[in-house]
């Protein structure tokens, strides 16, 4: 009855591992530690290795009695994927296909997959529903869309059922500030705002304030990482109950602007966030936020944490861990 969590030493992976353990589920983590941290894996065995190592994965399935898997392990930088596409195709699609086949042929037929709202590209309308056109605008986003299709084919060839969770903007940290995001690898807004507020960087660069939004800055659906973790447990339960393969948008359904994030950070931290407005960033949609109804209906899951919960937890984590997990 063990859950194999690949990439469980990473940001969302480590929060999901902790939530699984707190729910009493047995877990084994497989991670190369290329981007993850050993210190982020709490109360679960960590095996250092690659998901494409079919011999290792098969051994883990047998030794630990694996019955379900959550696949996080992937590269996730939009910008890097456009500079070095081959490593993204190899890891996010090629290695994933080897993992899925190994799992299916060693008794694991239920997989939750870490997908992304970026498969939609610039959504034609908001809130974004799961039947919105799949229109990736980066190699990274395309690898997520392709991996979803690979999973669908593994249902036809090997009876593997899956839930692809299309994350919106994951942010925040554990309420006790024990685990959180490594800002060394992230250029996402919230950790970058925290770095500027803590004086660990120059002023935040706001990528445009001339968008057709109330304050001129882009709108996104920021979802607490622990709400995201809970969605993974709900997806595993859906599959364990015989639920059908599906894709689910995982967001709050509420949009917040860049200035909303800056103002919430200043209010909660008591610090000023130095920033400068610069040119728009190519590819940035004006607004993107989820329609959360499919998640509620199929998984019985909704986000519960607020934007203030996100910012307060991120502040508590980054202000007490300016060097993340350190060398670990
Ligand atoms: C958010 C907003 C920027 C940094 C990411 C991932 C995507 C998906 C969703 C997982 C935008 C603005 C940012 C900065 C800024 N997640 N911004 N200055 O682009 O919405 O997408 O989360 O798969 O794959 O890439 O997130 O945090 O980069 O940007 O003004 O220094 O903040 O313009 O409006 P994004 P982001």
GROMACS .gro file of C-alpha atoms and ligand atoms in nm:
model
  364
    1UNK     CA    1   0.000   0.000   0.000
    2UNK     CA    2   0.301   0.228  -0.038
    3UNK     CA    3   0.299   0.543  -0.252
    4UNK     CA    4   0.609   0.600  -0.464
    5UNK     CA    5   0.672   0.977  -0.489
    6UNK     CA    6   0.919   1.072  -0.761
    7UNK     CA    7   1.070   1.417  -0.713
    8UNK     CA    8   0.960   1.403  -0.351
    9UNK     CA    9   1.265   1.607  -0.243
   10UNK     CA   10   1.139   1.905  -0.443
   11UNK     CA   11   0.902   2.187  -0.355
   12UNK     CA   12   0.550   2.050  -0.414
   13UNK     CA   13   0.678   1.693  -0.381
   14UNK     CA   14   0.810   1.741  -0.028
   15UNK     CA   15   0.484   1.903   0.087
   16UNK     CA   16   0.290   1.613  -0.064
   17UNK     CA   17   0.517   1.356   0.104
   18UNK     CA   18   0.458   1.528   0.440
   19UNK     CA   19   0.080   1.533   0.384
   20UNK     CA   20   0.079   1.164   0.288
   21UNK     CA   21   0.273   1.071   0.603
   22UNK     CA   22   0.046   1.287   0.820
   23UNK     CA   23  -0.247   1.098   0.666
   24UNK     CA   24  -0.083   0.769   0.765
   25UNK     CA   25   0.016   0.661   0.414
   26UNK     CA   26   0.340   0.466   0.361
   27UNK     CA   27   0.574   0.652   0.125
   28UNK     CA   28   0.901   0.594  -0.054
   29UNK     CA   29   1.070   0.886  -0.232
   30UNK     CA   30   1.277   0.857  -0.549
   31UNK     CA   31   1.477   1.169  -0.634
   32UNK     CA   32   1.811   1.239  -0.808
   33UNK     CA   33   1.868   1.537  -0.571
   34UNK     CA   34   1.973   1.730  -0.883
   35UNK     CA   35   1.724   2.001  -0.780
   36UNK     CA   36   1.575   1.859  -0.459
   37UNK     CA   37   1.703   1.858  -0.102
   38UNK     CA   38   1.750   1.560   0.131
   39UNK     CA   39   1.642   1.783   0.424
   40UNK     CA   40   1.306   1.844   0.257
   41UNK     CA   41   1.211   1.475   0.282
   42UNK     CA   42   1.043   1.429   0.621
   43UNK     CA   43   0.953   1.094   0.776
   44UNK     CA   44   0.997   0.888   0.460
   45UNK     CA   45   1.278   0.683   0.304
   46UNK     CA   46   1.465   0.861   0.025
   47UNK     CA   47   1.623   0.660  -0.257
   48UNK     CA   48   1.860   0.865  -0.469
   49UNK     CA   49   1.810   0.765  -0.833
   50UNK     CA   50   1.645   0.833  -1.166
   51UNK     CA   51   1.292   0.745  -1.274
   52UNK     CA   52   1.435   0.615  -1.605
   53UNK     CA   53   1.628   0.345  -1.416
   54UNK     CA   54   1.374   0.069  -1.477
   55UNK     CA   55   1.569  -0.187  -1.274
   56UNK     CA   56   1.575   0.042  -0.969
   57UNK     CA   57   1.206   0.140  -1.001
   58UNK     CA   58   1.105  -0.227  -1.041
   59UNK     CA   59   1.307  -0.315  -0.731
   60UNK     CA   60   1.146  -0.035  -0.528
   61UNK     CA   61   0.798  -0.146  -0.636
   62UNK     CA   62   0.870  -0.496  -0.505
   63UNK     CA   63   1.061  -0.406  -0.190
   64UNK     CA   64   0.813  -0.143  -0.071
   65UNK     CA   65   0.489  -0.298  -0.198
   66UNK     CA   66   0.414   0.008  -0.411
   67UNK     CA   67   0.050   0.031  -0.523
   68UNK     CA   68   0.024   0.397  -0.631
   69UNK     CA   69   0.264   0.665  -0.756
   70UNK     CA   70   0.286   1.043  -0.775
   71UNK     CA   71   0.520   1.165  -1.048
   72UNK     CA   72   0.674   1.507  -0.976
   73UNK     CA   73   1.028   1.453  -1.105
   74UNK     CA   74   1.075   1.686  -1.403
   75UNK     CA   75   1.249   2.004  -1.514
   76UNK     CA   76   1.021   2.306  -1.479
   77UNK     CA   77   1.186   2.623  -1.607
   78UNK     CA   78   0.996   2.775  -1.899
   79UNK     CA   79   1.294   2.986  -2.003
   80UNK     CA   80   1.548   2.703  -1.979
   81UNK     CA   81   1.321   2.475  -2.180
   82UNK     CA   82   1.347   2.716  -2.474
   83UNK     CA   83   1.727   2.731  -2.448
   84UNK     CA   84   1.790   2.360  -2.388
   85UNK     CA   85   1.485   2.174  -2.524
   86UNK     CA   86   1.649   1.832  -2.559
   87UNK     CA   87   1.694   1.783  -2.182
   88UNK     CA   88   1.326   1.870  -2.132
   89UNK     CA   89   1.207   1.623  -2.398
   90UNK     CA   90   1.437   1.352  -2.259
   91UNK     CA   91   1.349   1.397  -1.892
   92UNK     CA   92   0.991   1.524  -1.889
   93UNK     CA   93   0.868   1.289  -2.164
   94UNK     CA   94   1.124   1.012  -2.232
   95UNK     CA   95   1.202   0.929  -1.871
   96UNK     CA   96   0.836   0.964  -1.776
   97UNK     CA   97   0.740   0.704  -2.039
   98UNK     CA   98   0.997   0.459  -1.902
   99UNK     CA   99   0.864   0.520  -1.549
  100UNK     CA  100   0.501   0.468  -1.648
  101UNK     CA  101   0.579   0.141  -1.827
  102UNK     CA  102   0.791   0.011  -1.538
  103UNK     CA  103   0.517   0.097  -1.288
  104UNK     CA  104   0.239  -0.060  -1.495
  105UNK     CA  105   0.439  -0.380  -1.542
  106UNK     CA  106   0.525  -0.408  -1.174
  107UNK     CA  107   0.179  -0.384  -1.022
  108UNK     CA  108   0.123  -0.008  -1.012
  109UNK     CA  109  -0.178   0.104  -1.218
  110UNK     CA  110  -0.270   0.430  -1.042
  111UNK     CA  111  -0.060   0.742  -1.110
  112UNK     CA  112  -0.109   1.106  -1.014
  113UNK     CA  113   0.084   1.329  -1.252
  114UNK     CA  114   0.225   1.676  -1.187
  115UNK     CA  115   0.097   1.873  -1.485
  116UNK     CA  116   0.055   2.247  -1.532
  117UNK     CA  117  -0.194   2.517  -1.631
  118UNK     CA  118   0.073   2.618  -1.880
  119UNK     CA  119  -0.063   2.345  -2.112
  120UNK     CA  120  -0.335   2.601  -2.195
  121UNK     CA  121  -0.088   2.872  -2.294
  122UNK     CA  122  -0.273   3.203  -2.300
  123UNK     CA  123  -0.626   3.095  -2.207
  124UNK     CA  124  -0.896   3.233  -2.443
  125UNK     CA  125  -1.115   3.310  -2.141
  126UNK     CA  126  -1.108   3.299  -1.763
  127UNK     CA  127  -1.184   3.121  -1.538
  128UNK     CA  128  -1.007   2.835  -1.715
  129UNK     CA  129  -1.196   2.506  -1.745
  130UNK     CA  130  -1.043   2.167  -1.831
  131UNK     CA  131  -1.200   2.173  -2.178
  132UNK     CA  132  -1.009   2.490  -2.270
  133UNK     CA  133  -0.789   2.441  -2.578
  134UNK     CA  134  -0.453   2.277  -2.512
  135UNK     CA  135  -0.213   2.531  -2.662
  136UNK     CA  136   0.132   2.516  -2.499
  137UNK     CA  137   0.358   2.816  -2.560
  138UNK     CA  138   0.688   2.670  -2.437
  139UNK     CA  139   0.877   2.343  -2.463
  140UNK     CA  140   0.823   2.293  -2.089
  141UNK     CA  141   0.446   2.334  -2.127
  142UNK     CA  142   0.445   2.106  -2.434
  143UNK     CA  143   0.628   1.834  -2.239
  144UNK     CA  144   0.351   1.846  -1.978
  145UNK     CA  145   0.080   1.819  -2.244
  146UNK     CA  146   0.264   1.532  -2.418
  147UNK     CA  147   0.321   1.345  -2.091
  148UNK     CA  148  -0.056   1.362  -2.029
  149UNK     CA  149  -0.108   1.200  -2.371
  150UNK     CA  150   0.154   0.934  -2.293
  151UNK     CA  151  -0.039   0.851  -1.975
  152UNK     CA  152  -0.361   0.817  -2.178
  153UNK     CA  153  -0.187   0.565  -2.405
  154UNK     CA  154  -0.057   0.367  -2.106
  155UNK     CA  155  -0.419   0.321  -2.007
  156UNK     CA  156  -0.482   0.159  -2.348
  157UNK     CA  157  -0.168  -0.058  -2.349
  158UNK     CA  158  -0.133  -0.136  -1.979
  159UNK     CA  159  -0.452  -0.042  -1.794
  160UNK     CA  160  -0.286   0.243  -1.611
  161UNK     CA  161  -0.533   0.500  -1.474
  162UNK     CA  162  -0.417   0.851  -1.394
  163UNK     CA  163  -0.510   1.195  -1.270
  164UNK     CA  164  -0.316   1.482  -1.426
  165UNK     CA  165  -0.320   1.780  -1.191
  166UNK     CA  166  -0.279   2.107  -1.384
  167UNK     CA  167  -0.131   2.336  -1.120
  168UNK     CA  168  -0.187   2.707  -1.132
  169UNK     CA  169   0.064   2.920  -0.940
  170UNK     CA  170   0.198   2.719  -0.647
  171UNK     CA  171   0.327   2.939  -0.364
  172UNK     CA  172   0.376   2.951   0.011
  173UNK     CA  173   0.539   2.713   0.258
  174UNK     CA  174   0.444   2.486   0.548
  175UNK     CA  175   0.265   2.672   0.829
  176UNK     CA  176   0.545   2.575   1.071
  177UNK     CA  177   0.813   2.699   0.824
  178UNK     CA  178   0.987   2.360   0.832
  179UNK     CA  179   0.976   2.311   0.453
  180UNK     CA  180   0.932   2.557   0.169
  181UNK     CA  181   1.045   2.669  -0.177
  182UNK     CA  182   1.412   2.689  -0.268
  183UNK     CA  183   1.438   3.038  -0.415
  184UNK     CA  184   1.776   2.944  -0.565
  185UNK     CA  185   1.594   2.755  -0.840
  186UNK     CA  186   1.279   2.965  -0.863
  187UNK     CA  187   1.215   3.286  -1.053
  188UNK     CA  188   0.845   3.271  -0.969
  189UNK     CA  189   0.689   3.589  -0.834
  190UNK     CA  190   0.639   3.507  -0.465
  191UNK     CA  191   0.994   3.393  -0.382
  192UNK     CA  192   1.134   3.681  -0.590
  193UNK     CA  193   0.917   3.929  -0.394
  194UNK     CA  194   1.038   3.778  -0.065
  195UNK     CA  195   1.400   3.808  -0.178
  196UNK     CA  196   1.350   4.179  -0.259
  197UNK     CA  197   1.170   4.244   0.072
  198UNK     CA  198   1.457   4.078   0.261
  199UNK     CA  199   1.715   4.283   0.073
  200UNK     CA  200   1.870   3.967  -0.071
  201UNK     CA  201   1.833   4.102  -0.424
  202UNK     CA  202   1.790   4.430  -0.603
  203UNK     CA  203   1.443   4.574  -0.656
  204UNK     CA  204   1.175   4.341  -0.787
  205UNK     CA  205   1.123   4.388  -1.160
  206UNK     CA  206   0.752   4.415  -1.234
  207UNK     CA  207   0.704   4.290  -1.590
  208UNK     CA  208   0.466   4.560  -1.710
  209UNK     CA  209   0.193   4.766  -1.549
  210UNK     CA  210   0.004   4.860  -1.866
  211UNK     CA  211  -0.217   4.552  -1.893
  212UNK     CA  212  -0.599   4.586  -1.912
  213UNK     CA  213  -0.643   4.493  -1.543
  214UNK     CA  214  -0.754   4.706  -1.245
  215UNK     CA  215  -0.399   4.800  -1.145
  216UNK     CA  216  -0.231   4.731  -1.480
  217UNK     CA  217  -0.039   4.420  -1.365
  218UNK     CA  218  -0.101   4.058  -1.464
  219UNK     CA  219  -0.344   3.838  -1.274
  220UNK     CA  220  -0.272   3.480  -1.164
  221UNK     CA  221  -0.426   3.209  -0.943
  222UNK     CA  222  -0.187   3.168  -0.649
  223UNK     CA  223  -0.258   2.845  -0.465
  224UNK     CA  224  -0.102   2.741  -0.135
  225UNK     CA  225   0.140   2.453  -0.174
  226UNK     CA  226  -0.033   2.264   0.110
  227UNK     CA  227  -0.366   2.297  -0.070
  228UNK     CA  228  -0.188   2.152  -0.372
  229UNK     CA  229  -0.057   1.866  -0.158
  230UNK     CA  230  -0.412   1.792  -0.039
  231UNK     CA  231  -0.527   1.776  -0.402
  232UNK     CA  232  -0.274   1.496  -0.465
  233UNK     CA  233  -0.413   1.293  -0.175
  234UNK     CA  234  -0.765   1.345  -0.309
  235UNK     CA  235  -0.650   1.231  -0.654
  236UNK     CA  236  -0.492   0.915  -0.509
  237UNK     CA  237  -0.816   0.841  -0.324
  238UNK     CA  238  -1.013   0.894  -0.647
  239UNK     CA  239  -0.798   0.634  -0.823
  240UNK     CA  240  -0.806   0.391  -0.528
  241UNK     CA  241  -1.187   0.405  -0.544
  242UNK     CA  242  -1.174   0.301  -0.910
  243UNK     CA  243  -1.209   0.655  -1.046
  244UNK     CA  244  -1.156   0.719  -1.415
  245UNK     CA  245  -0.857   0.887  -1.574
  246UNK     CA  246  -0.901   1.264  -1.582
  247UNK     CA  247  -0.723   1.601  -1.588
  248UNK     CA  248  -0.803   1.856  -1.317
  249UNK     CA  249  -0.727   2.226  -1.284
  250UNK     CA  250  -0.583   2.289  -0.940
  251UNK     CA  251  -0.634   2.649  -0.836
  252UNK     CA  252  -0.841   2.863  -0.603
  253UNK     CA  253  -1.062   3.020  -0.870
  254UNK     CA  254  -0.952   3.365  -0.751
  255UNK     CA  255  -0.714   3.590  -0.942
  256UNK     CA  256  -0.457   3.818  -0.776
  257UNK     CA  257  -0.236   4.077  -0.945
  258UNK     CA  258   0.136   4.135  -0.907
  259UNK     CA  259   0.059   4.447  -0.704
  260UNK     CA  260  -0.176   4.243  -0.482
  261UNK     CA  261   0.122   4.019  -0.399
  262UNK     CA  262   0.347   4.316  -0.332
  263UNK     CA  263   0.090   4.490  -0.109
  264UNK     CA  264   0.009   4.171   0.086
  265UNK     CA  265   0.380   4.110   0.144
  266UNK     CA  266   0.433   4.467   0.271
  267UNK     CA  267   0.130   4.444   0.498
  268UNK     CA  268   0.224   4.104   0.646
  269UNK     CA  269   0.603   4.146   0.667
  270UNK     CA  270   0.605   4.509   0.773
  271UNK     CA  271   0.879   4.557   0.513
  272UNK     CA  272   0.872   4.760   0.195
  273UNK     CA  273   0.908   4.567  -0.129
  274UNK     CA  274   1.140   4.772  -0.352
  275UNK     CA  275   1.033   4.736  -0.715
  276UNK     CA  276   1.070   4.892  -1.056
  277UNK     CA  277   0.835   4.856  -1.349
  278UNK     CA  278   1.007   4.723  -1.661
  279UNK     CA  279   0.888   4.601  -2.000
  280UNK     CA  280   0.628   4.326  -2.032
  281UNK     CA  281   0.764   3.968  -2.040
  282UNK     CA  282   0.695   3.783  -2.367
  283UNK     CA  283   0.430   3.517  -2.336
  284UNK     CA  284   0.269   3.648  -2.018
  285UNK     CA  285  -0.109   3.609  -2.033
  286UNK     CA  286  -0.301   3.912  -1.897
  287UNK     CA  287  -0.498   3.687  -1.665
  288UNK     CA  288  -0.509   3.320  -1.580
  289UNK     CA  289  -0.709   3.163  -1.299
  290UNK     CA  290  -0.884   2.829  -1.259
  291UNK     CA  291  -1.246   2.723  -1.262
  292UNK     CA  292  -1.229   2.494  -0.954
  293UNK     CA  293  -1.561   2.313  -1.012
  294UNK     CA  294  -1.427   1.998  -1.183
  295UNK     CA  295  -1.181   1.947  -0.895
  296UNK     CA  296  -1.465   1.985  -0.646
  297UNK     CA  297  -1.698   1.749  -0.832
  298UNK     CA  298  -1.450   1.475  -0.926
  299UNK     CA  299  -1.204   1.488  -0.636
  300UNK     CA  300  -1.421   1.645  -0.366
  301UNK     CA  301  -1.135   1.894  -0.319
  302UNK     CA  302  -1.125   2.272  -0.288
  303UNK     CA  303  -0.846   2.506  -0.182
  304UNK     CA  304  -0.900   2.637   0.171
  305UNK     CA  305  -0.603   2.870   0.232
  306UNK     CA  306  -0.612   3.242   0.151
  307UNK     CA  307  -0.365   3.470  -0.024
  308UNK     CA  308  -0.264   3.602   0.319
  309UNK     CA  309  -0.195   3.242   0.430
  310UNK     CA  310   0.030   3.203   0.125
  311UNK     CA  311   0.221   3.525   0.185
  312UNK     CA  312   0.249   3.477   0.562
  313UNK     CA  313   0.386   3.123   0.522
  314UNK     CA  314   0.627   3.227   0.245
  315UNK     CA  315   0.751   3.516   0.459
  316UNK     CA  316   0.798   3.293   0.764
  317UNK     CA  317   0.992   3.037   0.558
  318UNK     CA  318   1.217   3.272   0.358
  319UNK     CA  319   1.288   3.510   0.647
  320UNK     CA  320   1.403   3.218   0.864
  321UNK     CA  321   1.574   3.024   0.581
  322UNK     CA  322   1.751   3.288   0.369
  323UNK     CA  323   1.976   3.013   0.233
  324UNK     CA  324   1.695   2.765   0.183
  325UNK     CA  325   1.800   2.418   0.295
  326UNK     CA  326   2.164   2.518   0.297
  327UNK     CA  327   2.402   2.272   0.137
  328UNK     CA  328   2.165   1.978   0.193
  329LIG     C1  329   0.361   3.537  -1.220
  329LIG     C2  330   0.333   3.684  -1.253
  329LIG     C3  331   0.479   3.774  -1.419
  329LIG     C4  332   0.842   3.741  -1.174
  329LIG     C5  333   0.431   2.980  -1.358
  329LIG     C6  334   0.499   2.865  -1.424
  329LIG     C7  335   0.395   2.782  -1.497
  329LIG     C8  336   0.287   2.738  -1.400
  329LIG     C9  337   0.224   2.862  -1.338
  329LIG    C10  338   0.374   2.528  -1.305
  329LIG    C11  339   0.343   3.712  -1.402
  329LIG    C12  340   0.501   3.843  -1.285
  329LIG    C13  341   0.710   3.735  -1.215
  329LIG    C14  342   0.907   3.867  -1.164
  329LIG    C15  343   0.703   3.973  -1.234
  329LIG     N1  344   0.332   2.654  -1.295
  329LIG     N2  345   0.642   3.850  -1.244
  329LIG     N3  346   0.833   3.979  -1.194
  329LIG     O1  347   0.458   3.287  -1.542
  329LIG     O2  348   0.236   3.270  -1.415
  329LIG     O3  349   0.377   3.069  -1.454
  329LIG     O4  350   0.330   2.934  -1.273
  329LIG     O5  351   0.389   2.456  -1.392
  329LIG     O6  352   0.457   2.672  -1.554
  329LIG     O7  353   0.593   2.917  -1.512
  329LIG     O8  354   0.452   3.249  -1.293
  329LIG     O9  355   0.569   3.352  -1.104
  329LIG    O10  356   0.680   3.359  -1.333
  329LIG    O11  357   0.482   3.501  -1.288
  329LIG    O12  358   0.641   4.078  -1.261
  329LIG    O13  359   1.026   3.879  -1.128
  329LIG    O14  360   0.433   3.765  -1.191
  329LIG    O15  361   0.483   3.869  -1.524
  329LIG    O16  362   0.245   3.808  -1.433
  329LIG     P1  363   0.378   3.227  -1.433
  329LIG     P2  364   0.555   3.364  -1.252
   0.00000   0.00000   0.00000
